[in-house]
Amino acid sequence: MTEKFRVAAIVLAAGLSRRAGIRNKLLAPVGGKPMVRRSTEAVLASGAAPVFVVTGHQAAAVATAHHRCDRGRVLHPRGKDGRCP
């Protein structure tokens, strides 16, 4: 008998992108899609469930850019600080 495991995933998308030297790397296009969308699509394609996307800095724009995770969106109140509360 094969045992099945459930694996959840968390996409961390709350930071300021300070080291990237651009406004918000999560919104930067990679292959014609925002980076956060490409990351979220890869996680969803893995079969992980549930999938949560943690947003913080520019939360509305990041939430618009990723897709199909509306029920798994989490707002980090101190995401721009780059650390946990």
Short mmCIF file of N, CA and C in Angstrom, two decimals:
data_model
loop_
_atom_site.label_atom_id
_atom_site.label_comp_id
_atom_site.label_asym_id
_atom_site.label_seq_id
_atom_site.Cartn_x
_atom_site.Cartn_y
_atom_site.Cartn_z
N MET A 1 0.84 -1.18 0.00
CA MET A 1 0.00 0.00 0.00
C MET A 1 0.89 1.24 0.00
N THR A 2 0.61 2.15 -0.91
CA THR A 2 1.38 3.38 -1.00
C THR A 2 0.74 4.44 -0.12
N GLU A 3 1.57 5.06 0.70
CA GLU A 3 1.08 6.11 1.59
C GLU A 3 1.22 7.46 0.89
N LYS A 4 0.18 8.27 0.94
CA LYS A 4 0.22 9.60 0.34
C LYS A 4 0.45 10.63 1.42
N PHE A 5 1.27 11.61 1.09
CA PHE A 5 1.56 12.70 2.01
C PHE A 5 1.02 13.99 1.43
N ARG A 6 0.48 14.82 2.28
CA ARG A 6 0.07 16.16 1.86
C ARG A 6 1.20 17.11 2.20
N VAL A 7 1.53 17.97 1.26
CA VAL A 7 2.59 18.94 1.46
C VAL A 7 2.03 20.32 1.18
N ALA A 8 2.12 21.20 2.15
CA ALA A 8 1.71 22.60 1.97
C ALA A 8 2.92 23.39 1.48
N ALA A 9 2.67 24.54 0.90
CA ALA A 9 3.76 25.40 0.43
C ALA A 9 3.48 26.85 0.81
N ILE A 10 4.55 27.56 1.05
CA ILE A 10 4.46 28.98 1.38
C ILE A 10 5.36 29.74 0.42
N VAL A 11 4.79 30.71 -0.30
CA VAL A 11 5.55 31.59 -1.18
C VAL A 11 5.77 32.89 -0.40
N LEU A 12 7.02 33.20 -0.11
CA LEU A 12 7.35 34.40 0.65
C LEU A 12 7.50 35.57 -0.31
N ALA A 13 6.57 36.52 -0.23
CA ALA A 13 6.53 37.64 -1.17
C ALA A 13 6.22 38.94 -0.45
N ALA A 14 6.89 39.18 0.68
CA ALA A 14 6.54 40.32 1.52
C ALA A 14 7.61 41.41 1.57
N GLY A 15 8.82 41.14 1.10
CA GLY A 15 9.93 42.07 1.31
C GLY A 15 9.96 43.27 0.39
N LEU A 16 10.99 44.10 0.62
CA LEU A 16 11.16 45.34 -0.13
C LEU A 16 12.03 45.20 -1.37
N SER A 17 12.69 44.08 -1.57
CA SER A 17 13.60 43.87 -2.72
C SER A 17 14.79 44.82 -2.66
N ARG A 18 15.26 45.15 -1.48
CA ARG A 18 16.38 46.09 -1.33
C ARG A 18 17.63 45.65 -2.06
N ARG A 19 17.98 44.39 -1.97
CA ARG A 19 19.22 43.91 -2.59
C ARG A 19 19.13 43.85 -4.10
N ALA A 20 17.93 43.82 -4.65
CA ALA A 20 17.76 43.70 -6.10
C ALA A 20 18.05 45.00 -6.83
N GLY A 21 17.98 46.13 -6.13
CA GLY A 21 18.28 47.42 -6.75
C GLY A 21 17.20 47.93 -7.68
N ILE A 22 16.03 47.29 -7.67
CA ILE A 22 14.90 47.75 -8.47
C ILE A 22 13.72 47.97 -7.53
N ARG A 23 12.66 48.51 -8.03
CA ARG A 23 11.53 48.84 -7.16
C ARG A 23 10.96 47.63 -6.43
N ASN A 24 10.49 46.64 -7.12
CA ASN A 24 9.97 45.44 -6.49
C ASN A 24 10.21 44.28 -7.44
N LYS A 25 11.21 43.47 -7.12
CA LYS A 25 11.57 42.38 -8.03
C LYS A 25 10.44 41.40 -8.26
N LEU A 26 9.53 41.28 -7.30
CA LEU A 26 8.41 40.36 -7.45
C LEU A 26 7.48 40.75 -8.59
N LEU A 27 7.47 42.05 -8.91
CA LEU A 27 6.61 42.55 -9.98
C LEU A 27 7.36 42.66 -11.31
N ALA A 28 8.69 42.45 -11.28
CA ALA A 28 9.50 42.55 -12.50
C ALA A 28 9.16 41.40 -13.45
N PRO A 29 9.07 41.70 -14.74
CA PRO A 29 8.73 40.64 -15.69
C PRO A 29 9.88 39.66 -15.90
N VAL A 30 9.55 38.39 -15.87
CA VAL A 30 10.49 37.31 -16.18
C VAL A 30 9.78 36.42 -17.19
N GLY A 31 10.29 36.41 -18.41
CA GLY A 31 9.63 35.62 -19.45
C GLY A 31 8.21 36.09 -19.72
N GLY A 32 7.96 37.39 -19.56
CA GLY A 32 6.65 37.95 -19.86
C GLY A 32 5.64 37.90 -18.73
N LYS A 33 6.04 37.40 -17.56
CA LYS A 33 5.13 37.33 -16.41
C LYS A 33 5.85 37.91 -15.19
N PRO A 34 5.10 38.50 -14.26
CA PRO A 34 5.73 38.96 -13.03
C PRO A 34 6.40 37.79 -12.29
N MET A 35 7.55 38.04 -11.69
CA MET A 35 8.30 36.98 -11.02
C MET A 35 7.45 36.23 -10.00
N VAL A 36 6.63 36.95 -9.24
CA VAL A 36 5.81 36.29 -8.23
C VAL A 36 4.78 35.34 -8.87
N ARG A 37 4.30 35.67 -10.04
CA ARG A 37 3.36 34.77 -10.74
C ARG A 37 4.08 33.50 -11.18
N ARG A 38 5.28 33.65 -11.72
CA ARG A 38 6.05 32.47 -12.15
C ARG A 38 6.32 31.55 -10.96
N SER A 39 6.69 32.15 -9.82
CA SER A 39 6.96 31.35 -8.62
C SER A 39 5.71 30.64 -8.14
N THR A 40 4.60 31.37 -8.10
CA THR A 40 3.34 30.79 -7.64
C THR A 40 2.87 29.68 -8.58
N GLU A 41 3.00 29.87 -9.88
CA GLU A 41 2.62 28.83 -10.84
C GLU A 41 3.45 27.57 -10.64
N ALA A 42 4.75 27.74 -10.38
CA ALA A 42 5.62 26.58 -10.16
C ALA A 42 5.20 25.81 -8.92
N VAL A 43 4.88 26.54 -7.86
CA VAL A 43 4.45 25.88 -6.63
C VAL A 43 3.12 25.16 -6.84
N LEU A 44 2.18 25.79 -7.52
CA LEU A 44 0.89 25.15 -7.79
C LEU A 44 1.07 23.91 -8.67
N ALA A 45 1.98 23.98 -9.63
CA ALA A 45 2.22 22.84 -10.52
C ALA A 45 2.85 21.66 -9.77
N SER A 46 3.47 21.94 -8.64
CA SER A 46 4.11 20.87 -7.86
C SER A 46 3.09 19.94 -7.22
N GLY A 47 1.86 20.40 -7.12
CA GLY A 47 0.82 19.61 -6.48
C GLY A 47 0.68 19.88 -4.99
N ALA A 48 1.50 20.78 -4.47
CA ALA A 48 1.40 21.13 -3.05
C ALA A 48 0.02 21.74 -2.77
N ALA A 49 -0.51 21.44 -1.59
CA ALA A 49 -1.80 21.99 -1.20
C ALA A 49 -1.94 21.88 0.31
N PRO A 50 -2.34 22.93 0.94
CA PRO A 50 -2.67 24.24 0.39
C PRO A 50 -1.42 25.05 0.08
N VAL A 51 -1.60 26.12 -0.70
CA VAL A 51 -0.52 27.04 -1.04
C VAL A 51 -0.88 28.40 -0.45
N PHE A 52 0.05 28.98 0.29
CA PHE A 52 -0.14 30.30 0.88
C PHE A 52 0.88 31.26 0.29
N VAL A 53 0.45 32.47 0.00
CA VAL A 53 1.36 33.52 -0.47
C VAL A 53 1.37 34.61 0.60
N VAL A 54 2.54 34.84 1.19
CA VAL A 54 2.69 35.85 2.23
C VAL A 54 3.10 37.15 1.56
N THR A 55 2.26 38.17 1.68
CA THR A 55 2.55 39.48 1.09
C THR A 55 2.78 40.49 2.20
N GLY A 56 3.34 41.62 1.84
CA GLY A 56 3.59 42.68 2.80
C GLY A 56 3.74 44.00 2.06
N HIS A 57 4.96 44.27 1.60
CA HIS A 57 5.24 45.48 0.83
C HIS A 57 4.49 45.42 -0.49
N GLN A 58 3.77 46.47 -0.82
CA GLN A 58 2.95 46.55 -2.04
C GLN A 58 2.04 45.33 -2.17
N ALA A 59 1.38 44.99 -1.07
CA ALA A 59 0.56 43.78 -1.00
C ALA A 59 -0.50 43.70 -2.09
N ALA A 60 -1.15 44.80 -2.38
CA ALA A 60 -2.22 44.77 -3.39
C ALA A 60 -1.66 44.47 -4.77
N ALA A 61 -0.54 45.09 -5.13
CA ALA A 61 0.07 44.86 -6.44
C ALA A 61 0.61 43.44 -6.55
N VAL A 62 1.21 42.94 -5.49
CA VAL A 62 1.73 41.57 -5.50
C VAL A 62 0.58 40.57 -5.58
N ALA A 63 -0.50 40.83 -4.85
CA ALA A 63 -1.66 39.94 -4.88
C ALA A 63 -2.29 39.91 -6.27
N THR A 64 -2.30 41.03 -6.95
CA THR A 64 -2.84 41.08 -8.31
C THR A 64 -1.94 40.32 -9.28
N ALA A 65 -0.63 40.37 -9.04
CA ALA A 65 0.32 39.76 -9.96
C ALA A 65 0.35 38.24 -9.85
N HIS A 66 0.19 37.69 -8.65
CA HIS A 66 0.17 36.23 -8.56
C HIS A 66 -1.26 35.78 -8.83
N HIS A 67 -1.46 34.50 -9.00
CA HIS A 67 -2.81 34.07 -9.35
C HIS A 67 -3.20 32.79 -8.63
N ARG A 68 -4.50 32.54 -8.59
CA ARG A 68 -5.10 31.30 -8.08
C ARG A 68 -4.77 30.97 -6.64
N CYS A 69 -4.41 31.96 -5.85
CA CYS A 69 -4.15 31.69 -4.43
C CYS A 69 -4.97 32.62 -3.56
N ASP A 70 -6.13 33.04 -4.04
CA ASP A 70 -6.92 34.01 -3.29
C ASP A 70 -7.27 33.54 -1.88
N ARG A 71 -7.50 32.26 -1.71
CA ARG A 71 -7.86 31.78 -0.37
C ARG A 71 -6.63 31.61 0.51
N GLY A 72 -5.45 31.61 -0.08
CA GLY A 72 -4.24 31.39 0.69
C GLY A 72 -3.35 32.61 0.81
N ARG A 73 -3.95 33.78 0.76
CA ARG A 73 -3.16 35.01 0.86
C ARG A 73 -3.05 35.41 2.31
N VAL A 74 -1.83 35.72 2.75
CA VAL A 74 -1.59 36.12 4.12
C VAL A 74 -0.82 37.43 4.09
N LEU A 75 -1.28 38.43 4.83
CA LEU A 75 -0.60 39.72 4.90
C LEU A 75 0.32 39.73 6.11
N HIS A 76 1.61 39.94 5.87
CA HIS A 76 2.60 40.04 6.94
C HIS A 76 2.65 41.50 7.37
N PRO A 77 2.26 41.82 8.59
CA PRO A 77 2.19 43.21 9.02
C PRO A 77 3.54 43.93 9.07
N ARG A 78 4.63 43.17 9.16
CA ARG A 78 5.96 43.80 9.20
C ARG A 78 6.85 43.27 8.08
N GLY A 79 6.25 42.92 6.97
CA GLY A 79 7.02 42.37 5.86
C GLY A 79 8.10 43.30 5.35
N LYS A 80 7.83 44.59 5.36
CA LYS A 80 8.83 45.54 4.86
C LYS A 80 10.05 45.61 5.78
N ASP A 81 9.92 45.15 7.02
CA ASP A 81 11.06 45.13 7.93
C ASP A 81 12.00 43.98 7.64
N GLY A 82 11.52 42.99 6.89
CA GLY A 82 12.34 41.84 6.55
C GLY A 82 12.51 40.84 7.66
N ARG A 83 11.60 40.84 8.61
CA ARG A 83 11.68 39.87 9.71
C ARG A 83 10.30 39.56 10.25
N CYS A 84 10.26 38.53 11.04
CA CYS A 84 8.99 38.11 11.65
C CYS A 84 8.65 39.03 12.81
N PRO A 85 7.36 39.11 13.15
CA PRO A 85 6.96 39.97 14.28
C PRO A 85 7.56 39.50 15.59
#
